[in-house]
Every structure is written in structure tokens, then in C-alpha cells.
Amino acid sequence: MTTEHIKMPDVTPIVRYVANGAQTIFSYPFPIFADGDLVVEIDGAPQVSGFTIAGAGETAGGTVTFDNAPANGAIIGLIRDLPLERVTDFLQGGHFSATAINNELDYLIASIQQVNRANELMLKYSDAEEPGNVELPMKTLRANKVLGFDGNGNPTAVSAEGTMASPNFTASGTGAITRTSSDKFSDYISVKDFGAVGDGLVDDTVALQNALAAHDHVFLPAGTYLITSTVSVAANKSLIGNGQKSIIKCQTDLFHAIEIPANNVVLHNFRIEGGLIGIKLFGSSAECSQNSVIDIQIIGAETGILLDGYTDTNKPCYWNNFARILIEQPLTNGIHLTKSGAGDTPNANRFHMCRVYSKGAATTGSGIYVEYGALNNSFIDCECDMNGATATACVKVGANASETFFINLLTEGGSGLDNVVLDSGSTDTVLTNLSAMSDGGAIADSSGGEYHALNAGYPDKNTLRKTTVTDLKANLMRYATLYIDTAGTTVLDLAQSMHIVNATNGAITLELPMADSDNNGAEVTVKKSDSTDNVITLQEEAGGSGIDGGTVQLGGEDDYVTVISNGAEWFVKSFNRMPSHPRYYDGTGTYDIDMSVDIYLLSSYSGAMTARLPPANAAEANGRTVTIKKTDSSANAITVTEQGGNGPDQSSYSLSAQYDAVTCVSNGAQWYILATV
């Protein structure tokens, strides 16, 4: 017995293979304690030489290497067969180590597994009934007879002469009619009706192909059906299994397990092991559409599911449905959407509750890879748990994919593996509720922001592209901000709405892109942050009409301008250095200063004039500065007063000569004179 502690897994201690005439190494997935514990059989005959056993004492099992490859078609059996005996003894007062008791328990568990395997091969009574007589009739009584059961259900010898009449069948319920068993059995065609064995050793390829060629609805009973070439399921066919005990097993990974070249196919409730591709869908004999793949497990295929746009745009791969799929240990990709010829991209296919799980396998591609696709290929409640050391990404969206939707996606990995990779050229990918559990990028974006994210990504979980909102209430607004400090010319990227510019290193020219339809409604703010004399010039790129027909210069620290496009021109929306627009008035009498402009040019040529300021506490006056200037050469004076008040500096002020001027400011209680000319 080994001196190391074996962890006894729940694995049946027997495995069988079909030799191909070239393979020499065969693995056994259960532990043995010594080489002598493993029985090696060829076609049921125990072998005593011509092979080497490796892996004794290992929890995961080991391998048997033959000196010469067994003949093609030979059945190789590897069976753990222990002598049921006590192999250790604990002495009174002797050494009692953990290793000794662990080895003893390991041997005991292995013996129990061996006995349990033998019991599974026996007929037995159900737990729901009291066991009856289990003794066979005496040899003389059962000779040349068949085994039957008497009225008490006990074994009895029955004559084999004659035939049993075919019984009739009547369903329960009003209106049921009586049918012959032959008619009843014809409702449901099994692959075993065409010679399939389902023992994992006999080649059942032809039986499956013949059953599907002859009938539209084929049942796959529990069993392991070995195939050596592709099984094609034609239009309007159904292949229905009996759960995960119904297994289609590929002898090698050199061919596709199942192909669907047409429409309205149903695959349901079975398992596929191995193969170059587990299930391939492509439009060959007809359009590949409205196919349903439900409750399927695909284990160990190079690629689990492949949708191919193929060669003919009139036979597209559209509107196929996948639900409750497990793809385990794929070697390349779990789910792959592509186009191998001149056909259309796979479009509008639906994947619901599909899981790709590397489970330690060295997967080199991605869990989900949409290489080609358009028009709402959607993945809802899906998961990709990948080997971060070897995989490309948990999910990858290629350059030729658009409008791909992921909702409630869970991604896991490690070793810096990115959760979702968006290649350059991919567009309109939508990610909603992404649980990014791998330690790489949540969304590794090379698409230039051509995606939408809602509760997805890091650090910004929500990313919306061009969007129209009719009514929006926002508690906190954030602006994408870019810092610029490089002298010379910089072309502005409208992906950022706020630009803080430092011209310490020299004058800077900022160019806005053309105010075309793509930029309709775009708004940009530029603010100068330095105190140097270097000027920042904002202009439109060559070919445009400019900003308000020209350029804008920011010369002082904290100067800023906000511009907006209407799709044809750029306009100044706000500017702390806006040029004044003075008002000119020529008249007599009282003229009320309405504060709508900062400078009033008044002419009293026709007669004396009173320029009346609004009350200093008026809303339009508080904090405002206004300049009043006499423009004419007459002797008629202009008197500056205040409505309901005393005037600037608590008195009226007279402008008597041409070009006299006064500048006043209100503090909300009184007008003050700042300057006079």
C-alpha cells in the first residue's frame, strides 16, 4: 500500500475504450494503491504483460502504456480489482499514525466502491416492496425453459414453447380507443430500433444516421452512443434524449459531433462528449433558422457550439434558440458566431442561460466569441468561467459584430483575464448588469466607445452614446474633462465636453471639428487655467465658417468660453469676455436706463436730457456696472439721476461736454461712481 494519503473520489473504478490501432496510452481516472490492483483487459481477456502501469498512489489515477498498439476495434478495459482483505494491523501499545489510519480508510472506501459496482450489475428488488424468494428453481426444473414470475412475483420456470400474443393498449380517460402494441410503439422511434447498442464501445454512427433519415422524431435512450463521423440532423427533425445519461460520444476530435444544415430542428435533453465541434449550425440545404437546442451538455469539444453564416446569403443562420446549455472544457471557444464564406453574418440568434466552463482545461479562445454577427444576437443570463492563464477573454466581440446584446452576464477568470473585450470595428454592443469577477478589465474597449453599458464596467458602470432624453432629473452631473498643456495646435475630441487648458509652455490653438450633422447639439467648454500672457485661440477646422463667424481668444487666467453646434455652425453660448453691445439714443426729456446693455451712448443735441438709473436695490441693478457717455457737441447737458433715489454717490451727476462719461456700480443699496471722464 502507498505511504501517501489518497483522496478517494466518487469515481466508478472501471473504464473502457475502443482501440483505433494507433493509440498506445490509455488513462484510468480512479486511484489504485499498487500496480497489481489494476486489471488490464483486451476484449475481456485479462493481460499479464505487454504494458506498463503508471500513477499508482495518485488521487487522479494514471495511465496504461502498451508496448504495441492494440488492434483497431479491440475493447480495452481498465478495472480496479482489490483483494478484499485486511492489510494492516495495529499493535497494542504500538505506533498509531494518521498515515496508517488514512491508508486503511482509503482501502476500505475502495473496497466498498468495488462491491457497489458489482451490486449495480445485479437484478434486485425495489426498496418499495418486501423482498420475496430470490432462489432460482432447481436445475432440473429450469432446464430448456425461460425465467418467469409467478402470481407472487417470485422466480419460476416457464415453458419457451409458442409465442406471446401482442397485447392491446388503451389509454385511461374518456374517449380513449384501443390500439395494438405495434401501433402504439410506432409513435416513438428509438435509435435502438435501428441497431444502436449504447455501450460506448460499439460504433453506433450508422444506427443514429439511419434512424434520423427514416423518422422525424427520434428518441435517444440512456446509454453511451459511440460515433466515428458526423451525425447530420436534417430539417424538421427532432433528437430527444433521456437526460444526461443519454450520451453521444465522439471517438476522436477530428469531426463535428452534430451538424444542423437546415431549419426547424430540435435537439433536447442529452449530452455530447468530444468532437471538433459539438454542434454546428449553418445554412447548407436550406436556411438555418428556427432551430432549438435545449438542455444539452457539451463536454470536451474543441468548440462547443458554432454558428456559421457559411456561403449563401439566401440560406442565413438566423433566429435560432439555445437554452440551458452547459459547455464544459472547450479547447478553443465555447460559443462561436462566425462566417466562413460569402454568406451573411449570423443574426438575431438567442442564447438563454448558457454556461461555458473551462474547468481547468487550457481553453485558448473565449467563452463567447461573436466574430461575425448583427441585428440583435442576444445572450441573457449567461456565464463564462474561463482559464485565465490560457484564454483570450471571457467574452469577445469581434470587428465584424454589431448590435450584440449581453444581459445579466457573469464572467469569471484570473491571471489578469479581461471580462469583456470589444475589438476595434465592433459597434453598438449593449452590456446590461455585468458581474465582472475576473481580475482583468471589466470592459476592455478598443471600439472607440462604440458600446452602451448599464450597470456594467469599471469605474464607470453606465456609458450611453448619442441619446435623446425628453425629461431628465439629475442629482449630480459629471462632465468628461480633458487637460491640455501642449503648445501648438490640438484637434479637440468631442467625446470630452470640458477642456482645461494651460498655455504656460506657449500659445495654443484648439480646433473644433466641422459643425456638421454628426455634431448637431454638441457643446464644448474651454477654460484657460494659467496666468501667462500666452493666448489660447479656439477656431473651427479648415472649411468651416468659424465660431460666430470668427475665432475666440482666451488671454487671461480663468477666461472661458462655451460653444454649441446647430449642425451647420458653431455659436458662442457663454463667454466671460463677450464684446459689449452699446445702445445709442438721441432725444430729450427723461430716458430710463433699463440695464439691458452695459454702455449707453446718449445724444442731447435736441434738448436737455435726464438719464435715470433704476433703483439701486432693483434686481436688474444689484451688482451691475453701467457706463453713460454724452456723444453730441451741443451745450445741452445730460443729468444722471436715480428713480426714487439721490443718484450716484448720493447726488445727481451732469455730463455737460461732448465725450463726458460716468461709470457707476450698484451694491444693492446705493449707486457709486467708479470713474468719470
XYZ file of C-alpha atoms in Angstrom:
677
model
C 0.000 0.000 0.000
C 1.265 3.514 -0.751
C 2.650 5.631 2.071
C 0.859 8.737 0.727
C -2.728 9.620 1.594
C -5.045 9.145 -1.387
C -8.231 11.203 -1.509
C -10.831 8.736 -2.718
C -13.035 10.461 -5.358
C -16.550 9.316 -6.212
C -15.476 7.636 -9.473
C -16.606 4.192 -10.647
C -13.417 2.042 -10.725
C -13.764 0.864 -14.318
C -13.231 2.488 -17.727
C -13.403 1.057 -21.255
C -12.064 2.274 -24.597
C -12.292 1.262 -28.241
C -8.788 0.939 -29.697
C -8.057 2.626 -33.018
C -4.957 0.606 -33.943
C -2.572 3.516 -33.229
C -3.203 4.629 -29.650
C -0.900 3.082 -27.037
C -1.647 5.187 -23.929
C -4.980 4.857 -22.089
C -5.853 6.675 -18.851
C -7.751 5.452 -15.820
C -9.478 8.232 -13.760
C -9.576 6.430 -10.382
C -6.805 5.785 -7.848
C -5.064 2.450 -7.283
C -2.762 1.576 -4.418
C -0.349 -0.586 -6.400
C 0.111 -1.731 -9.999
C -1.312 -5.130 -9.104
C -4.657 -3.534 -8.208
C -5.379 -2.734 -11.876
C -6.731 -5.422 -14.215
C -5.966 -4.722 -17.890
C -8.255 -6.483 -20.395
C -8.362 -6.695 -24.188
C -11.746 -7.895 -25.468
C -12.489 -9.194 -21.964
C -9.284 -11.223 -21.673
C -7.013 -10.221 -18.738
C -3.476 -9.296 -19.830
C -0.406 -10.025 -17.738
C 2.340 -8.472 -19.889
C 2.958 -6.144 -22.804
C 2.075 -2.959 -20.919
C 3.309 -0.578 -18.205
C 1.166 0.950 -15.452
C 1.896 4.463 -14.151
C 0.193 6.545 -11.462
C -0.244 4.090 -8.572
C -0.894 6.080 -5.395
C -2.200 9.176 -7.252
C -5.681 10.500 -6.456
C -6.378 11.424 -10.105
C -5.378 7.979 -11.398
C -2.804 7.333 -14.089
C -2.110 5.642 -17.421
C -1.520 2.261 -19.019
C 1.013 2.248 -21.861
C 1.010 -0.773 -24.202
C 4.233 -1.897 -25.838
C 2.281 -2.249 -29.085
C -0.957 -0.516 -30.032
C -3.982 -2.824 -29.557
C -5.775 -3.787 -32.755
C -8.370 -1.424 -34.231
C -11.791 -2.076 -32.685
C -10.449 -4.005 -29.686
C -12.179 -3.242 -26.375
C -9.710 -2.074 -23.725
C -10.904 -2.495 -20.132
C -9.124 -0.961 -17.119
C -10.615 -2.191 -13.824
C -9.576 -1.743 -10.214
C -9.825 -5.162 -8.536
C -8.655 -5.279 -4.927
C -8.348 -8.398 -2.774
C -10.949 -7.950 -0.037
C -8.582 -8.407 2.866
C -7.138 -6.610 5.875
C -3.642 -5.381 5.028
C -2.651 -3.581 8.233
C -2.588 -4.419 11.920
C -2.437 -2.024 14.864
C -0.438 -3.454 17.773
C -1.352 -2.924 21.407
C 0.776 -0.019 22.604
C 2.272 0.328 19.121
C 2.619 3.300 16.813
C -0.812 4.665 15.716
C -0.198 7.255 12.962
C -2.595 9.331 10.898
C -0.984 7.926 7.751
C -1.768 4.371 8.761
C -5.431 5.022 9.581
C -5.876 7.173 6.416
C -4.463 4.400 4.234
C -6.710 1.867 5.947
C -9.784 4.048 5.342
C -8.745 4.629 1.715
C -8.511 0.881 1.166
C -11.888 0.390 2.825
C -13.591 3.007 0.620
C -12.002 1.487 -2.488
C -13.306 -1.946 -1.489
C -16.803 -0.555 -0.925
C -16.742 1.082 -4.375
C -15.733 -2.252 -5.892
C -18.566 -4.112 -4.163
C -21.020 -1.339 -5.078
C -20.061 -1.646 -8.756
C -20.715 -5.370 -8.624
C -24.111 -4.786 -6.975
C -25.132 -2.327 -9.698
C -24.866 -5.157 -12.241
C -27.352 -7.369 -10.374
C -31.130 -7.682 -10.518
C -32.641 -6.586 -7.222
C -35.922 -5.811 -5.530
C -37.160 -2.231 -5.271
C -36.998 -0.546 -1.886
C -40.746 -0.018 -2.229
C -41.619 -3.743 -1.782
C -40.926 -6.600 0.582
C -38.299 -8.951 -0.915
C -39.628 -12.341 -1.937
C -37.940 -15.589 -2.891
C -34.550 -14.987 -4.535
C -33.679 -18.627 -5.199
C -33.839 -19.935 -8.757
C -35.804 -23.150 -9.392
C -33.690 -26.302 -9.312
C -31.566 -27.012 -12.381
C -33.739 -29.935 -13.421
C -36.850 -27.758 -13.273
C -35.433 -24.826 -15.254
C -33.639 -26.744 -17.987
C -34.802 -25.670 -21.511
C -37.150 -23.100 -20.004
C -37.143 -19.326 -19.572
C -37.236 -17.406 -16.310
C -40.612 -16.001 -15.422
C -42.506 -14.925 -12.336
C -45.484 -16.481 -10.600
C -48.520 -14.745 -9.111
C -46.488 -13.675 -6.074
C -43.727 -12.226 -8.249
C -41.265 -14.979 -7.346
C -38.955 -16.625 -9.922
C -40.399 -19.623 -11.731
C -39.535 -21.723 -14.776
C -41.753 -21.038 -17.821
C -42.002 -23.090 -20.968
C -40.396 -21.424 -24.005
C -42.764 -23.081 -26.450
C -45.122 -20.902 -28.546
C -45.246 -17.102 -28.722
C -46.859 -14.463 -26.571
C -49.793 -12.702 -28.185
C -49.302 -8.992 -28.758
C -51.346 -7.224 -26.076
C -53.556 -4.268 -26.843
C -53.165 -0.816 -25.307
C -55.925 1.509 -24.086
C -55.131 4.911 -22.565
C -57.078 5.986 -19.480
C -59.712 8.683 -19.922
C -62.986 9.342 -21.737
C -62.780 8.807 -25.479
C -59.689 6.583 -25.374
C -59.568 3.856 -28.020
C -57.784 0.514 -28.041
C -54.671 0.188 -30.184
C -52.320 -2.697 -30.799
C -48.964 -2.528 -29.091
C -47.300 -2.480 -32.506
C -49.263 0.633 -33.432
C -48.515 2.215 -30.052
C -44.787 1.510 -30.220
C -44.557 3.121 -33.664
C -45.350 6.528 -32.075
C -41.873 6.718 -30.630
C -38.866 5.581 -32.648
C -35.662 4.815 -30.745
C -32.140 4.671 -32.159
C -32.100 1.157 -30.704
C -34.807 0.224 -33.221
C -32.059 0.700 -35.826
C -29.423 -1.351 -34.063
C -27.775 1.155 -31.744
C -26.215 -0.548 -28.712
C -25.312 2.408 -26.470
C -22.487 0.709 -24.545
C -19.804 3.248 -25.547
C -17.838 0.507 -27.315
C -19.840 -0.469 -30.413
C -19.894 2.101 -33.263
C -23.493 3.448 -33.328
C -22.935 6.090 -36.033
C -24.878 4.324 -38.779
C -27.747 3.456 -36.424
C -28.205 7.144 -35.487
C -27.922 8.271 -39.104
C -30.437 5.684 -40.321
C -32.938 6.457 -37.552
C -32.842 10.193 -38.327
C -33.099 9.568 -42.062
C -36.200 7.395 -41.648
C -38.127 9.294 -38.949
C -38.769 12.886 -37.924
C -38.816 12.268 -34.161
C -36.101 10.013 -32.726
C -35.554 9.021 -29.096
C -32.084 8.541 -27.627
C -32.456 6.211 -24.590
C -29.987 6.240 -21.715
C -26.622 4.897 -22.873
C -23.328 5.960 -24.424
C -23.527 6.011 -28.225
C -20.080 5.941 -29.815
C -19.844 7.759 -33.165
C -16.942 7.846 -35.605
C -18.272 10.501 -38.007
C -20.712 13.414 -38.026
C -24.432 12.931 -37.370
C -26.411 15.387 -39.526
C -29.925 16.329 -38.395
C -31.995 17.472 -41.368
C -34.891 19.957 -41.459
C -37.926 19.327 -39.237
C -36.168 16.530 -37.291
C -36.018 16.057 -33.508
C -33.464 14.129 -31.467
C -34.646 13.793 -27.870
C -32.622 12.170 -25.101
C -33.301 10.844 -21.637
C -31.211 13.394 -19.727
C -27.500 13.330 -19.064
C -27.415 9.538 -19.158
C -28.037 9.784 -22.922
C -24.553 10.411 -24.301
C -23.247 10.842 -27.854
C -19.507 10.202 -27.621
C -17.048 11.075 -30.395
C -14.261 8.547 -30.877
C -11.839 11.352 -31.873
C -11.762 15.156 -32.096
C -11.329 15.095 -35.872
C -15.004 15.585 -36.841
C -18.116 17.506 -35.795
C -20.453 15.624 -33.479
C -23.769 17.052 -34.777
C -24.492 19.345 -37.710
C -27.733 21.252 -38.368
C -27.710 22.397 -42.028
C -31.346 23.496 -42.278
C -34.322 24.644 -40.181
C -36.854 23.634 -37.509
C -34.588 21.087 -35.810
C -34.946 20.252 -32.096
C -32.084 18.840 -30.008
C -33.151 18.204 -26.435
C -32.005 16.612 -23.220
C -28.778 14.724 -23.934
C -25.015 15.046 -23.677
C -22.208 15.276 -26.255
C -18.637 14.268 -25.419
C -15.639 15.251 -27.544
C -15.575 16.247 -31.195
C -14.037 19.055 -33.218
C -17.322 20.984 -32.804
C -20.116 19.798 -30.531
C -22.993 21.319 -32.550
C -22.540 23.252 -35.812
C -25.380 25.264 -37.378
C -25.060 26.519 -40.962
C -27.327 27.050 -43.956
C -26.413 24.362 -46.470
C -29.511 22.566 -47.733
C -31.832 25.397 -46.629
C -31.847 28.478 -44.423
C -30.619 27.623 -40.910
C -33.378 29.119 -38.781
C -35.876 28.371 -36.001
C -33.732 25.563 -34.626
C -33.933 24.835 -30.882
C -31.115 23.417 -28.762
C -32.329 22.889 -25.203
C -30.976 21.149 -22.092
C -27.775 19.995 -23.774
C -24.337 19.416 -22.214
C -21.237 19.513 -24.423
C -18.103 18.193 -22.730
C -14.552 18.342 -24.090
C -15.240 19.520 -27.653
C -12.715 21.764 -29.374
C -15.551 24.305 -29.801
C -18.912 23.768 -28.129
C -21.420 25.497 -30.446
C -20.586 27.116 -33.800
C -22.985 29.290 -35.822
C -21.647 29.857 -39.336
C -23.064 32.337 -41.875
C -21.477 29.997 -44.435
C -21.537 30.675 -48.200
C -25.048 31.667 -49.331
C -26.873 34.835 -48.246
C -30.165 33.141 -49.207
C -29.543 30.476 -46.550
C -28.742 32.570 -43.484
C -28.133 31.460 -39.911
C -30.951 33.443 -38.233
C -33.458 33.142 -35.371
C -32.051 30.064 -33.657
C -32.727 29.440 -29.970
C -30.471 27.990 -27.269
C -31.494 27.443 -23.648
C -29.989 25.799 -20.565
C -26.744 24.771 -22.266
C -23.549 23.717 -20.448
C -20.321 23.741 -22.461
C -17.555 22.265 -20.325
C -13.810 22.134 -21.028
C -13.815 23.562 -24.572
C -10.309 23.706 -26.041
C -10.885 26.747 -28.283
C -14.208 28.611 -27.900
C -17.384 27.815 -26.024
C -19.888 29.579 -28.310
C -18.592 30.988 -31.606
C -20.502 33.074 -34.186
C -18.591 33.438 -37.456
C -18.817 33.461 -41.269
C -16.597 31.078 -43.256
C -17.678 32.143 -46.748
C -19.690 34.732 -48.676
C -22.885 34.224 -46.666
C -24.498 36.670 -44.249
C -23.420 37.120 -40.647
C -25.341 35.094 -38.033
C -28.158 37.416 -36.932
C -30.903 37.564 -34.299
C -29.956 34.343 -32.515
C -31.000 33.916 -28.870
C -28.937 32.358 -26.076
C -30.592 31.985 -22.659
C -28.981 30.527 -19.524
C -25.922 29.178 -21.348
C -22.766 28.461 -19.356
C -19.206 27.955 -20.618
C -16.862 26.462 -18.025
C -13.189 25.747 -18.731
C -12.971 23.606 -15.578
C -9.183 23.660 -15.718
C -8.903 22.927 -19.446
C -6.423 25.055 -21.409
C -9.060 26.970 -23.380
C -7.236 29.160 -25.898
C -10.161 31.257 -27.168
C -13.141 32.809 -25.383
C -16.225 31.585 -23.622
C -18.389 33.520 -26.078
C -16.819 34.874 -29.285
C -19.042 36.899 -31.631
C -16.596 37.201 -34.522
C -19.325 37.975 -37.090
C -22.890 38.953 -36.197
C -25.548 41.646 -36.440
C -29.140 42.557 -35.664
C -29.502 41.563 -32.035
C -27.671 38.364 -31.274
C -28.579 38.312 -27.583
C -27.100 36.497 -24.594
C -29.317 36.551 -21.492
C -28.404 35.137 -18.044
C -25.217 33.559 -19.434
C -21.928 32.767 -17.686
C -18.320 32.308 -18.840
C -15.908 30.826 -16.286
C -12.554 30.634 -18.069
C -8.941 29.565 -17.524
C -7.270 32.960 -17.206
C -3.800 31.573 -17.910
C -4.691 30.458 -21.449
C -7.951 32.097 -22.607
C -8.202 35.223 -24.791
C -11.169 36.670 -22.874
C -14.287 35.577 -21.073
C -16.364 37.254 -23.804
C -15.041 38.739 -27.047
C -16.897 40.863 -29.616
C -15.038 40.997 -32.929
C -14.527 43.724 -35.515
C -17.379 42.414 -37.689
C -20.025 42.335 -34.958
C -22.769 44.891 -34.372
C -25.867 45.139 -32.169
C -24.781 42.353 -29.816
C -26.706 42.294 -26.522
C -25.497 40.866 -23.192
C -27.950 40.983 -20.275
C -27.179 39.697 -16.747
C -23.777 38.353 -17.825
C -21.424 36.718 -15.280
C -17.737 36.411 -16.181
C -15.001 34.748 -14.122
C -11.327 34.038 -14.672
C -7.978 35.085 -13.278
C -4.378 35.897 -14.234
C -5.472 39.317 -15.488
C -8.016 37.895 -17.966
C -10.334 40.584 -19.361
C -14.036 40.029 -18.751
C -15.381 41.559 -21.987
C -13.148 42.525 -24.935
C -14.566 44.829 -27.635
C -12.407 44.795 -30.776
C -11.871 47.828 -32.966
C -14.674 47.881 -35.522
C -17.338 46.383 -33.279
C -20.362 48.666 -32.905
C -23.469 49.058 -30.769
C -22.630 46.374 -28.230
C -25.001 46.569 -25.244
C -23.942 45.378 -21.777
C -26.563 45.409 -19.026
C -25.912 44.128 -15.478
C -22.376 42.789 -15.920
C -20.924 40.856 -12.967
C -17.224 41.063 -13.895
C -15.494 38.656 -11.497
C -12.230 38.145 -13.406
C -9.336 40.364 -12.293
C -8.735 41.884 -15.745
C -10.593 44.765 -17.357
C -14.358 44.764 -16.908
C -14.746 46.158 -20.441
C -11.508 46.212 -22.442
C -12.644 48.616 -25.149
C -10.835 49.028 -28.455
C -14.028 50.044 -30.275
C -13.630 53.743 -29.514
C -16.620 53.809 -27.191
C -18.983 52.172 -29.689
C -20.958 50.431 -26.941
C -23.663 51.060 -24.339
C -23.210 49.978 -20.709
C -25.842 49.949 -17.955
C -24.641 48.771 -14.535
C -21.580 47.355 -16.282
C -17.890 48.174 -16.470
C -15.401 49.893 -14.185
C -15.014 52.587 -12.986
C -17.976 53.945 -14.973
C -20.805 51.406 -14.862
C -23.048 53.434 -17.168
C -21.998 54.580 -20.633
C -24.571 55.939 -23.081
C -23.776 57.077 -26.611
C -25.895 59.514 -28.659
C -29.153 59.667 -26.687
C -32.269 61.835 -26.732
C -33.963 62.414 -23.361
C -37.318 64.165 -23.187
C -37.421 64.699 -19.431
C -34.401 64.147 -17.158
C -33.918 64.754 -13.454
C -30.262 64.505 -12.402
C -28.917 64.785 -8.864
C -25.293 65.061 -9.917
C -23.888 65.940 -13.333
C -20.377 64.884 -14.329
C -18.505 66.086 -17.406
C -15.816 64.220 -19.295
C -12.821 66.528 -18.751
C -9.551 66.699 -20.714
C -6.409 68.581 -19.599
C -4.309 70.129 -22.372
C -0.855 71.728 -21.843
C 0.905 71.138 -25.177
C 1.860 74.244 -27.180
C 0.835 74.359 -30.825
C -2.363 73.055 -32.428
C -4.618 70.420 -30.855
C -7.729 68.973 -32.527
C -10.474 68.678 -29.906
C -12.180 65.327 -29.309
C -15.897 65.883 -28.763
C -16.001 62.781 -26.544
C -14.886 65.258 -23.833
C -17.129 68.228 -23.123
C -14.815 70.154 -20.759
C -11.242 71.188 -21.617
C -8.911 72.746 -19.049
C -6.053 74.344 -20.984
C -2.683 75.504 -19.629
C -0.653 77.671 -22.020
C 2.420 78.002 -19.782
C 4.571 76.268 -22.415
C 3.434 78.537 -25.253
C 0.414 79.722 -27.220
C -2.169 77.058 -28.031
C -4.621 76.789 -30.924
C -7.613 74.489 -30.426
C -9.517 73.291 -33.484
C -13.148 72.203 -33.321
C -14.318 69.615 -35.880
C -16.736 70.763 -38.554
C -20.192 71.676 -37.278
C -21.858 69.002 -39.416
C -24.932 66.836 -38.707
C -22.901 64.336 -36.662
C -22.048 67.128 -34.217
C -25.503 68.695 -34.074
C -26.135 69.786 -30.474
C -22.542 69.188 -29.340
C -21.412 71.575 -26.607
C -17.787 72.281 -25.619
C -16.328 74.442 -22.842
C -12.703 75.656 -22.868
C -11.134 77.360 -19.830
C -7.650 78.918 -19.536
C -6.010 77.903 -16.267
C -2.622 79.698 -16.366
C -1.639 83.320 -15.664
C 0.819 83.762 -18.553
C 0.329 86.121 -21.491
C 0.210 83.194 -23.936
C -3.074 83.294 -25.829
C -5.405 80.334 -26.375
C -7.226 80.552 -29.712
C -10.366 78.492 -30.368
C -11.348 78.046 -34.018
C -13.141 75.668 -36.386
C -11.087 73.394 -38.621
C -10.412 74.493 -42.199
C -13.543 74.644 -44.317
C -15.860 75.764 -41.546
C -17.478 79.160 -41.092
C -15.854 79.712 -37.699
C -17.290 80.423 -34.272
C -19.843 83.217 -34.543
C -18.137 83.718 -37.895
C -14.621 84.046 -36.460
C -12.319 82.871 -33.687
C -12.298 83.239 -29.903
C -9.240 84.213 -27.856
C -8.703 83.498 -24.166
C -5.934 85.710 -22.770
C -6.469 85.981 -19.031
C -6.357 83.416 -16.267
C -9.785 81.768 -15.805
C -11.117 83.107 -19.096
C -13.600 80.613 -20.570
C -15.970 80.120 -23.481
C -18.775 77.622 -24.151
C -19.723 76.953 -27.777
C -22.535 74.883 -29.290
C -23.216 73.463 -32.765
C -26.542 73.505 -34.596
C -25.228 71.054 -37.185
C -24.156 73.830 -39.570
C -22.257 76.446 -37.497
C -20.588 76.867 -34.116
C -22.069 79.578 -31.872
C -20.853 81.116 -28.612
C -23.215 80.118 -25.835
C -21.451 81.869 -22.978
C -18.188 83.812 -22.668
C -16.766 85.852 -19.794
C -15.152 88.191 -22.333
C -18.173 88.888 -24.551
C -17.840 92.139 -26.523
C -20.193 94.884 -25.314
C -23.155 95.942 -27.438
C -23.661 99.674 -26.604
C -27.043 101.345 -27.111
C -27.317 104.701 -28.889
C -30.170 107.130 -28.107
C -30.851 110.637 -29.443
C -33.630 112.582 -27.736
C -34.762 114.922 -24.966
C -36.554 114.648 -21.667
C -36.211 111.642 -19.359
C -34.510 108.452 -20.580
C -34.687 105.393 -18.274
C -31.561 103.236 -18.160
C -33.007 99.683 -18.396
C -29.705 97.828 -17.734
C -30.143 95.628 -20.813
C -26.653 96.679 -22.005
C -23.511 97.882 -20.238
C -22.822 101.054 -22.255
C -25.280 103.812 -23.207
C -24.230 106.407 -25.820
C -26.643 109.343 -25.482
C -27.094 112.462 -27.652
C -28.849 115.557 -26.153
C -28.435 117.591 -29.310
C -32.167 118.311 -29.478
C -32.502 119.404 -25.850
C -31.524 118.701 -22.268
C -31.868 115.063 -21.125
C -32.199 113.216 -17.830
C -30.667 109.721 -17.766
C -32.448 107.969 -14.877
C -30.845 104.892 -13.300
C -33.144 102.233 -11.833
C -33.298 101.966 -8.020
C -30.005 100.606 -6.662
C -31.855 97.738 -4.965
C -33.669 96.644 -8.128
C -32.939 93.053 -9.241
C -31.588 94.175 -12.596
C -29.251 96.727 -10.931
C -27.761 94.853 -7.962
C -24.088 94.115 -8.696
C -24.190 95.593 -12.197
C -21.895 98.215 -13.730
C -23.093 100.693 -16.359
C -21.379 103.466 -18.341
C -23.232 106.554 -19.674
C -21.497 108.835 -22.210
C -22.546 112.103 -23.915
C -21.774 111.975 -27.638
C -23.004 115.311 -29.052
C -21.258 118.722 -29.108
C -24.242 120.809 -28.010
C -24.445 122.722 -24.719
C -27.458 120.651 -23.659
C -26.458 118.726 -20.501
C -27.334 115.129 -19.626
C -28.155 114.725 -15.934
C -27.676 111.276 -14.402
C -30.182 110.592 -11.582
C -31.858 107.605 -9.877
C -35.512 106.539 -9.786
C -36.720 107.168 -6.218
C -33.170 107.884 -5.037
C -30.478 110.537 -4.842
C -28.356 109.352 -7.761
C -24.753 108.133 -7.965
C -22.702 108.953 -4.878
C -25.969 110.294 -3.344
C -26.237 113.084 -5.903
C -27.116 113.762 -9.490
C -24.240 113.928 -11.941
C -24.052 116.163 -15.012
C -22.465 115.347 -18.351
C -22.086 118.819 -19.930
C -19.391 118.498 -22.593
C -19.009 116.205 -25.584
C -17.385 112.857 -24.604
C -18.068 113.293 -20.877
C -18.795 109.902 -19.288
C -19.542 108.348 -15.921
C -19.317 104.674 -14.848
C -21.482 103.569 -11.903
C -21.988 100.377 -9.945
C -24.766 99.258 -7.587
C -24.132 97.297 -4.389
C -27.845 96.671 -3.978
C -28.368 99.686 -1.738
C -26.637 102.608 -3.439
C -25.140 103.629 -6.766
C -21.432 104.511 -6.641
C -19.303 106.326 -9.213
C -16.315 104.249 -10.318
C -14.895 106.553 -12.991
C -15.576 109.793 -14.791
C -14.227 111.296 -17.967
